PDB file of C-alpha atoms in Angstrom:
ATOM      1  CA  UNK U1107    -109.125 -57.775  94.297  1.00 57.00           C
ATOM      2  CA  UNK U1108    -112.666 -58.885  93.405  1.00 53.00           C
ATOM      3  CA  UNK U1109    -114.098 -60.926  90.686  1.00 52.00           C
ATOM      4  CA  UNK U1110    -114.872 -59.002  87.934  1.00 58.00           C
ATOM      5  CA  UNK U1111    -117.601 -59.335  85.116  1.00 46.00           C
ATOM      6  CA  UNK U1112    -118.071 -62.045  83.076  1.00 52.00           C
ATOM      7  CA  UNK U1113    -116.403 -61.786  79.380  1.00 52.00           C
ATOM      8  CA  UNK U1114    -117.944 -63.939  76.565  1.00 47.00           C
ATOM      9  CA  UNK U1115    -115.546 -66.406  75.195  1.00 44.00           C
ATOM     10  CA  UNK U1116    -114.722 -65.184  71.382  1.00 45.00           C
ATOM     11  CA  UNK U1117    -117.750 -66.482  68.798  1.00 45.00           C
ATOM     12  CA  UNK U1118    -118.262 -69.612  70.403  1.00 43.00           C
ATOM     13  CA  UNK U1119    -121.767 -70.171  72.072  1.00 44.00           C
ATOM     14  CA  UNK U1120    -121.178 -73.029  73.531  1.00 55.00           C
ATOM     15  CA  UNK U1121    -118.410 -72.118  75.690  1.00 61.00           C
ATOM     16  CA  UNK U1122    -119.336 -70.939  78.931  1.00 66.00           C
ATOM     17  CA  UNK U1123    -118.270 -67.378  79.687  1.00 83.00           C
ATOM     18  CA  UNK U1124    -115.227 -66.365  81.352  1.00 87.00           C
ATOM     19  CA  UNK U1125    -115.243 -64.739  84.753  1.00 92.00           C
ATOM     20  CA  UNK U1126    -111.934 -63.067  85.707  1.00 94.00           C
ATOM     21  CA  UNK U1127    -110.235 -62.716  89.107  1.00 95.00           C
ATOM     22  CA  UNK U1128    -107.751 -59.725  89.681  1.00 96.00           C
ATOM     23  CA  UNK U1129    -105.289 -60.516  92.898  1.00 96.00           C
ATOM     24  CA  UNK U1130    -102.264 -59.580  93.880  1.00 97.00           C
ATOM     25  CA  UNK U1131     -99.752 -62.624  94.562  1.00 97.00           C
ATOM     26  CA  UNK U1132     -99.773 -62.243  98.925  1.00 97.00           C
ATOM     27  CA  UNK U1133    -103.760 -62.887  98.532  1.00 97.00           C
ATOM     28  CA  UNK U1134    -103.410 -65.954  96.866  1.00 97.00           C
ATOM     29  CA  UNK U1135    -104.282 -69.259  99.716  1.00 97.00           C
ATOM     30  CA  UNK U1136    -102.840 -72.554  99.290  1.00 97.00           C
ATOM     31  CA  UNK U1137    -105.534 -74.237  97.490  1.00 97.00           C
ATOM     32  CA  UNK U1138    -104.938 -71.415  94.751  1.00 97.00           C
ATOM     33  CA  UNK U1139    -101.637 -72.614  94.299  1.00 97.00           C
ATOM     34  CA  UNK U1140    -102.086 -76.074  93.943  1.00 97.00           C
ATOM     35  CA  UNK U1141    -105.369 -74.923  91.337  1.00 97.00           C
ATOM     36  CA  UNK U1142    -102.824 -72.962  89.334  1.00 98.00           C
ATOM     37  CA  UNK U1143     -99.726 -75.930  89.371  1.00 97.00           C
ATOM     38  CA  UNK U1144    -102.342 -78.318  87.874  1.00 96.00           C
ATOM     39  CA  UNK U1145    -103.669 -75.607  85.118  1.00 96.00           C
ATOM     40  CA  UNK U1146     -99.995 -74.675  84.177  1.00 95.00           C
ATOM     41  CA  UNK U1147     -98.424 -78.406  84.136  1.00 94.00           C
ATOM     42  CA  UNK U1148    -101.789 -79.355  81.856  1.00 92.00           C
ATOM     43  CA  UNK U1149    -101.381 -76.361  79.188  1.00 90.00           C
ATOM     44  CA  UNK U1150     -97.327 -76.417  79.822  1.00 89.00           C
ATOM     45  CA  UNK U1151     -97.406 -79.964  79.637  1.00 85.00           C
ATOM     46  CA  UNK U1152     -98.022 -80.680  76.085  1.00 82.00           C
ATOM     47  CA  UNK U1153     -94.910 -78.281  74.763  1.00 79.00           C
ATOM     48  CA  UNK U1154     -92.884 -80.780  76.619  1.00 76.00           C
ATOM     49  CA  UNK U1155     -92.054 -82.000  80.368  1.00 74.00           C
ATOM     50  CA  UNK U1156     -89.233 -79.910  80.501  1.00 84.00           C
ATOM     51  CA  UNK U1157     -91.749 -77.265  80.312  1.00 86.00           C
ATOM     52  CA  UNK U1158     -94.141 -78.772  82.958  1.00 90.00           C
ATOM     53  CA  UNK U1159     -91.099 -78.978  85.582  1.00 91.00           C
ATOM     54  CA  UNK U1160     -90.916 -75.483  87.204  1.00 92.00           C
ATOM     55  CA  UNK U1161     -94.847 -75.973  88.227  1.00 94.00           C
ATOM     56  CA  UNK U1162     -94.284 -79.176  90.190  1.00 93.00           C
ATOM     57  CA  UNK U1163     -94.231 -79.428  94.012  1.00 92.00           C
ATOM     58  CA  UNK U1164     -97.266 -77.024  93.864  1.00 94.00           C
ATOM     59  CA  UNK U1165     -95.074 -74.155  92.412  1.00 95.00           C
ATOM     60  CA  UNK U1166     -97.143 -71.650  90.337  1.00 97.00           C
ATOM     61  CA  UNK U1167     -94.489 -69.961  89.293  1.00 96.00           C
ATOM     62  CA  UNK U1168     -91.583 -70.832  86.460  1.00 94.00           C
ATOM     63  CA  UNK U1169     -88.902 -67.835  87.253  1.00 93.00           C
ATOM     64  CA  UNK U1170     -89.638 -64.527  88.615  1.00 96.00           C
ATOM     65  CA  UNK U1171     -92.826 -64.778  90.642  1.00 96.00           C
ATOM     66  CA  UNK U1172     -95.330 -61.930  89.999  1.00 97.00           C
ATOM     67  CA  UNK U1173     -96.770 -59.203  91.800  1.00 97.00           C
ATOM     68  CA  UNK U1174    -100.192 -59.193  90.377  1.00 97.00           C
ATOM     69  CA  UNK U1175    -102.186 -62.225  88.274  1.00 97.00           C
ATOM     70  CA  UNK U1176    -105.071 -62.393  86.078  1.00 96.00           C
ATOM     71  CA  UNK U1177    -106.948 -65.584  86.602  1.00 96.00           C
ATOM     72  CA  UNK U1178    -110.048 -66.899  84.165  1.00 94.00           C
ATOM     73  CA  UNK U1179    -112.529 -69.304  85.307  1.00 94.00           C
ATOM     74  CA  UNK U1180    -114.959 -70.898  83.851  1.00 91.00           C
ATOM     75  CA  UNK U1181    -117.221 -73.657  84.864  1.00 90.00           C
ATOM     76  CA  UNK U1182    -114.644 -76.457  84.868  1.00 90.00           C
ATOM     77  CA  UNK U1183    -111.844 -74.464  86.712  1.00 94.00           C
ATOM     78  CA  UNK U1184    -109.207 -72.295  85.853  1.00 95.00           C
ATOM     79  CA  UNK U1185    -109.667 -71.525  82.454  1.00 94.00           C
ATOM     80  CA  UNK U1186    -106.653 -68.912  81.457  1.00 94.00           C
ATOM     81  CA  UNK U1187    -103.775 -66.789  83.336  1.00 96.00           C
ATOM     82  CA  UNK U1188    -101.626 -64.036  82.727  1.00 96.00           C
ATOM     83  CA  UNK U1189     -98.971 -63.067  85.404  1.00 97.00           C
ATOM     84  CA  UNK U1190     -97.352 -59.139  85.372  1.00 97.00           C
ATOM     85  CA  UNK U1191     -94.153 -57.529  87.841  1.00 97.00           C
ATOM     86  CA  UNK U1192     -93.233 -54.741  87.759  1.00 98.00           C
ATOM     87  CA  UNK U1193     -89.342 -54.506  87.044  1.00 97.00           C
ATOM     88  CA  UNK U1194     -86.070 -51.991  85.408  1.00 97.00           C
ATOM     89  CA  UNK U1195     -85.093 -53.568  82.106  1.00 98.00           C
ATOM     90  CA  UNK U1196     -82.103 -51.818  80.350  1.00 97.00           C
ATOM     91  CA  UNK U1197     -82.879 -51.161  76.482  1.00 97.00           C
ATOM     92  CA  UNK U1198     -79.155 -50.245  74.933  1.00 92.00           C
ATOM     93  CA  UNK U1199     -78.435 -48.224  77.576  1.00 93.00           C
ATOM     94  CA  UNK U1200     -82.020 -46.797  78.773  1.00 96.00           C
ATOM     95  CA  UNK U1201     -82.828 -47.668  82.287  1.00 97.00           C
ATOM     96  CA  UNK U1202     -86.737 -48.300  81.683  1.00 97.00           C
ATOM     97  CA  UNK U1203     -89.022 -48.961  84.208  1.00 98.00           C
ATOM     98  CA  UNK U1204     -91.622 -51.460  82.797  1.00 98.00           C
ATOM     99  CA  UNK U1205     -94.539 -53.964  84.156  1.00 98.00           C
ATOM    100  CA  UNK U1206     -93.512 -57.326  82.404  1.00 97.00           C
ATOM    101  CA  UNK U1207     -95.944 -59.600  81.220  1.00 96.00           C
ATOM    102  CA  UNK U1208     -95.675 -63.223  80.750  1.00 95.00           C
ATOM    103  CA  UNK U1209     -96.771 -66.958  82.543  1.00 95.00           C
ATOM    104  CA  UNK U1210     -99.733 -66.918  80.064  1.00 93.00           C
ATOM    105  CA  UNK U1211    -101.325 -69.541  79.839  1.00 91.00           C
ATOM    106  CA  UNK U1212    -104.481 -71.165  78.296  1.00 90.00           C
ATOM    107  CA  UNK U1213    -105.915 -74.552  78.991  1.00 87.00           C
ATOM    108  CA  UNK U1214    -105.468 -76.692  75.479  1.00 80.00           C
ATOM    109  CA  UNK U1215    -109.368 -76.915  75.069  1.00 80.00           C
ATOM    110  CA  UNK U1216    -110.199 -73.335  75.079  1.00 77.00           C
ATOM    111  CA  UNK U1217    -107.189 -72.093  72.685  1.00 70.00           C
ATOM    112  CA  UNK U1218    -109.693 -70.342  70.836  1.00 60.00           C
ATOM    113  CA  UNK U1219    -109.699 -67.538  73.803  1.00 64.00           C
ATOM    114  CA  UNK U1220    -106.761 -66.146  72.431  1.00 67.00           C
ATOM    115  CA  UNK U1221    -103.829 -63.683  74.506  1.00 80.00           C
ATOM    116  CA  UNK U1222    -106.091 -60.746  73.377  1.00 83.00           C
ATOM    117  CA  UNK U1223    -108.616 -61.658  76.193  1.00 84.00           C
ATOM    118  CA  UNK U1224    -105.970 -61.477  78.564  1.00 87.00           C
ATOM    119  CA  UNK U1225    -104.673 -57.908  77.710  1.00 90.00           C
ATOM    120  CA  UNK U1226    -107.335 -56.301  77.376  1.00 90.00           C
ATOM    121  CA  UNK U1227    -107.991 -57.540  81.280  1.00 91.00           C
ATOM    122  CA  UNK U1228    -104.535 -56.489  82.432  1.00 93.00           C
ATOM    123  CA  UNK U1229    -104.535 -52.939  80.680  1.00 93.00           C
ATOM    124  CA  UNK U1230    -106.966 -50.547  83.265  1.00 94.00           C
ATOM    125  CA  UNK U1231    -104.509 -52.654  85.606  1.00 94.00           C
ATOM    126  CA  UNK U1232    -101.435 -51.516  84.208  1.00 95.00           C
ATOM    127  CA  UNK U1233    -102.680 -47.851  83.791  1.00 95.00           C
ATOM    128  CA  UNK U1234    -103.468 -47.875  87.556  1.00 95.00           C
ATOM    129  CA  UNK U1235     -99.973 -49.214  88.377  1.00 93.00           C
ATOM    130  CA  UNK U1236     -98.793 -46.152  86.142  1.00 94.00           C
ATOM    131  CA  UNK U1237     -95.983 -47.769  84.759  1.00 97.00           C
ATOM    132  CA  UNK U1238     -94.929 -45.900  81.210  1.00 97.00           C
ATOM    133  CA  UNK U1239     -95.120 -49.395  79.339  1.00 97.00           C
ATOM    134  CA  UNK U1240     -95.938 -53.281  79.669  1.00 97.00           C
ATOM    135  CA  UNK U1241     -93.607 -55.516  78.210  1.00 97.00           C
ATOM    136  CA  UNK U1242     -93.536 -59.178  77.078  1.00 95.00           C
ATOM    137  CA  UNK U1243     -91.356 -61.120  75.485  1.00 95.00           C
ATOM    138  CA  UNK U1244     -92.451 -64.796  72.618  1.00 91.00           C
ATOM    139  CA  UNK U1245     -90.812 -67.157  70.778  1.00 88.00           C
ATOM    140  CA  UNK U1246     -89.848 -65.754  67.407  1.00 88.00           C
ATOM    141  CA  UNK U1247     -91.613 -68.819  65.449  1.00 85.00           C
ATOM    142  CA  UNK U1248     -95.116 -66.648  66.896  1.00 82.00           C
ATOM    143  CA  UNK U1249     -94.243 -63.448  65.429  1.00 86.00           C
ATOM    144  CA  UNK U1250     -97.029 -63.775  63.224  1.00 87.00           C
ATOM    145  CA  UNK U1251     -99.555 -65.003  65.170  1.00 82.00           C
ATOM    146  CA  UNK U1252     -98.965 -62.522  67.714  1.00 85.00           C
ATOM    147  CA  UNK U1253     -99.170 -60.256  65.382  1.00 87.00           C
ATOM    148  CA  UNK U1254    -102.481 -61.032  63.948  1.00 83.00           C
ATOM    149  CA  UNK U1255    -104.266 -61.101  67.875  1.00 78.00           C
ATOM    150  CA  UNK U1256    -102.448 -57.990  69.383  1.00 85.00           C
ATOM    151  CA  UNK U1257    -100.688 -56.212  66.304  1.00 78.00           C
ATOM    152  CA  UNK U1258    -103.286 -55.922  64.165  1.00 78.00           C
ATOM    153  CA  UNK U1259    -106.138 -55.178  66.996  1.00 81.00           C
ATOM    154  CA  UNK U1260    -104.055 -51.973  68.156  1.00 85.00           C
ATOM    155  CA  UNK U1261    -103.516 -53.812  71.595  1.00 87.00           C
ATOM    156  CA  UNK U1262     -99.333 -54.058  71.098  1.00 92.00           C
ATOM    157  CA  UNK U1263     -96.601 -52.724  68.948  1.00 93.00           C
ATOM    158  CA  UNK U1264     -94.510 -56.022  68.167  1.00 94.00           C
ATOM    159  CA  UNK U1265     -90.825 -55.355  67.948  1.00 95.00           C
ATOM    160  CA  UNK U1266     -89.205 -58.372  66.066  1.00 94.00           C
ATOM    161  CA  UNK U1267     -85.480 -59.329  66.272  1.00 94.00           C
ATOM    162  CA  UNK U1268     -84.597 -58.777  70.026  1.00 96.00           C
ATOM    163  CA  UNK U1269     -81.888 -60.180  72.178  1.00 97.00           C
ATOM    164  CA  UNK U1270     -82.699 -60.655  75.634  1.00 97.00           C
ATOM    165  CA  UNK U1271     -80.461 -61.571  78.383  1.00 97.00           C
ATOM    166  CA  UNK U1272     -81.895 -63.127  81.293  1.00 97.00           C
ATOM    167  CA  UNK U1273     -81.045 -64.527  85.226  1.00 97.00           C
ATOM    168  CA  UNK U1274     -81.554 -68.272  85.376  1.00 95.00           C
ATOM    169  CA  UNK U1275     -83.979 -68.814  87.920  1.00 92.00           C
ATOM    170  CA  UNK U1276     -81.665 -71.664  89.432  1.00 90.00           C
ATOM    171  CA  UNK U1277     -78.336 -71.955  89.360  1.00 90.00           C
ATOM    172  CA  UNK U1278     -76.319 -75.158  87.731  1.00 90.00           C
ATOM    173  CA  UNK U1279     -72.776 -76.391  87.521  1.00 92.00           C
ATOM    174  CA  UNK U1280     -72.864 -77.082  84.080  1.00 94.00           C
ATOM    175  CA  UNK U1281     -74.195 -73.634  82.809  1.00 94.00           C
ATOM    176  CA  UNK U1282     -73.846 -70.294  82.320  1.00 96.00           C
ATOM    177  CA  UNK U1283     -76.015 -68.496  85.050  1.00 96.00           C
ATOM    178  CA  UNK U1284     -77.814 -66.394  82.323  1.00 97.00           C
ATOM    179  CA  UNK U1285     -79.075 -66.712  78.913  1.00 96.00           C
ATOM    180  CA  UNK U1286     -79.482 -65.198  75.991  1.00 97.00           C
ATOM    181  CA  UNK U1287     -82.693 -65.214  73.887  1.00 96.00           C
ATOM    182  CA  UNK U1288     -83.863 -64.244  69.973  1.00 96.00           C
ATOM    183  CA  UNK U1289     -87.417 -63.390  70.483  1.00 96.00           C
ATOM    184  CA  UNK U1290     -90.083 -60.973  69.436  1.00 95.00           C
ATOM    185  CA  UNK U1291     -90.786 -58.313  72.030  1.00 95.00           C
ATOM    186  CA  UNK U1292     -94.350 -56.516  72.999  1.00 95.00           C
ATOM    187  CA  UNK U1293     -95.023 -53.239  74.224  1.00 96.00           C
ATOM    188  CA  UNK U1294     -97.736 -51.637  75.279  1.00 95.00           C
ATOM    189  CA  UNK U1295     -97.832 -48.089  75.710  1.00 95.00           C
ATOM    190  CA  UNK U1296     -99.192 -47.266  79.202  1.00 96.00           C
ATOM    191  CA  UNK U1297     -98.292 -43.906  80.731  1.00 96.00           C
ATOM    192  CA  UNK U1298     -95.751 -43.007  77.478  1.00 96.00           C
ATOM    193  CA  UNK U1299     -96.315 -43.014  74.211  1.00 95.00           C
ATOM    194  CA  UNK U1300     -94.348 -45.460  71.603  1.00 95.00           C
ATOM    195  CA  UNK U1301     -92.231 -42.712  70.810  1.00 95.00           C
ATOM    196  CA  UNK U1302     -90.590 -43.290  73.842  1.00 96.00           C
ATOM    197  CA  UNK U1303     -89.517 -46.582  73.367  1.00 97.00           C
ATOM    198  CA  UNK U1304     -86.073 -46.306  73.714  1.00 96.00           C
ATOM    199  CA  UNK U1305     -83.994 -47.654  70.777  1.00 92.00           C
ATOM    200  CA  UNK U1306     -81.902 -50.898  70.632  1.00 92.00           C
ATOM    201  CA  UNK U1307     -82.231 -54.745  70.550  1.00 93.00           C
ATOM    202  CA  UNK U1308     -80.100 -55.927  73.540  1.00 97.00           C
ATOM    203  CA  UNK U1309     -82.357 -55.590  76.453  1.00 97.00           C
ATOM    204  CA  UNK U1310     -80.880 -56.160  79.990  1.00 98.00           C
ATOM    205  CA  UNK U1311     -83.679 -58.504  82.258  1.00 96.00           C
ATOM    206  CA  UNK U1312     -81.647 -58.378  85.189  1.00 94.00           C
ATOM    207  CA  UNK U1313     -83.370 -61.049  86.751  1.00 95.00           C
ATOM    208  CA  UNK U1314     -85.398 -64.242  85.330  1.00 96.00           C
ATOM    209  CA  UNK U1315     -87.944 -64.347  82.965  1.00 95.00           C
ATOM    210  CA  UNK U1316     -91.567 -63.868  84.531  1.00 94.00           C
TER     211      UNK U1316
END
């Protein structure tokens, strides 16, 4: 996929504008690997090395790898990223197709962009995948500020209080090969409306976390 148009960075001036790049993961070279490990282990970084580990050895990737990214630039580099795959989740006992969103990232001096930016890139994306709904998962301590950028703004219906069981991306002697998760889920109705959200908090990943 192409470059596509510059977007203005949010109220700030002096911030160069964004321009976004649209690719599927097979067109991605080398060097944009090694670009992307550097921009992940820099924002990751911070949280905590543990955090920073799955992008070393060049690896853009932390679990599940994804099928389609969208990658800001600005004048200094890679500037944000959002990953999406398409994947069946089980919700109670609802098979659900879904296009799962996650490996966002922003580097620490542009925090001001916000997720929204990144959404609002990845939704003609989504609709032309037509999958019925995208689907993210965040720590619960953010349910309110992911509330105020995509809640609020109409650009996701945050579900709080979901358990989600997930594939370890490795596997380890000393624990359980998947894990269970309290977070605060997002959906975005694509192809279906909310309605169709199938009830229940226990949702089935069946496979690791993107």
């Amino acid at each position: 996929m192409n470059m596509i148009a510059p977007e203005s960075t949010r109220g700030v001036s002096a911030r160069p504008p964004v321009r976004w790049r649209l690719c599927w993961e097979n067109e991605l070279q080398l060097a944009d690997h090694i670009e992307l490990s550097d921009f992940f282990r820099k924002t990751y970084g911070p949280t905590g090395a543990f955090n920073a580990k799955p992008f070393e050895g060049h690896r853009s990737w932390a679990g599940a790898r994804p099928e389609i990214r969208a990658i800001g630039y600005d004048d200094r580099g890679v500037a944000i990223h959002i990953g999406a795959l398409r994947r069946f989740i089980k919700v109670g006992e609802i098979d659900l197709l879904v296009a799962e969103l996650g490996l966002y990232g922003v580097r620490p001096d542009l925090e001001g962009l916000g997720i929204s930016h990144s959404i609002r890139v990845m939704y003609p994306v989504l609709r032309d995948l037509g999958v019925p709904f995208g689907f993210g998962t965040v720590r619960s301590a953010l349910q309110k500020h992911i509330t105020r950028l995509l809640g609020r703004q109409g650009l996701a219906t945050v579900l709080p209080g979901l358990r989600v069981r997930s594939a370890r991306p490795d596997i380890y002697l000393t624990v359980p090969p998947t894990r269970v998760e309290d977070v605060v889920g997002l959906v975005l109705p694509i192809a279906r409306p909310m309605s169709e959200w199938p009830a229940g908090e226990m949702i089935e990943r069946n496979g690791p976390e993107l």
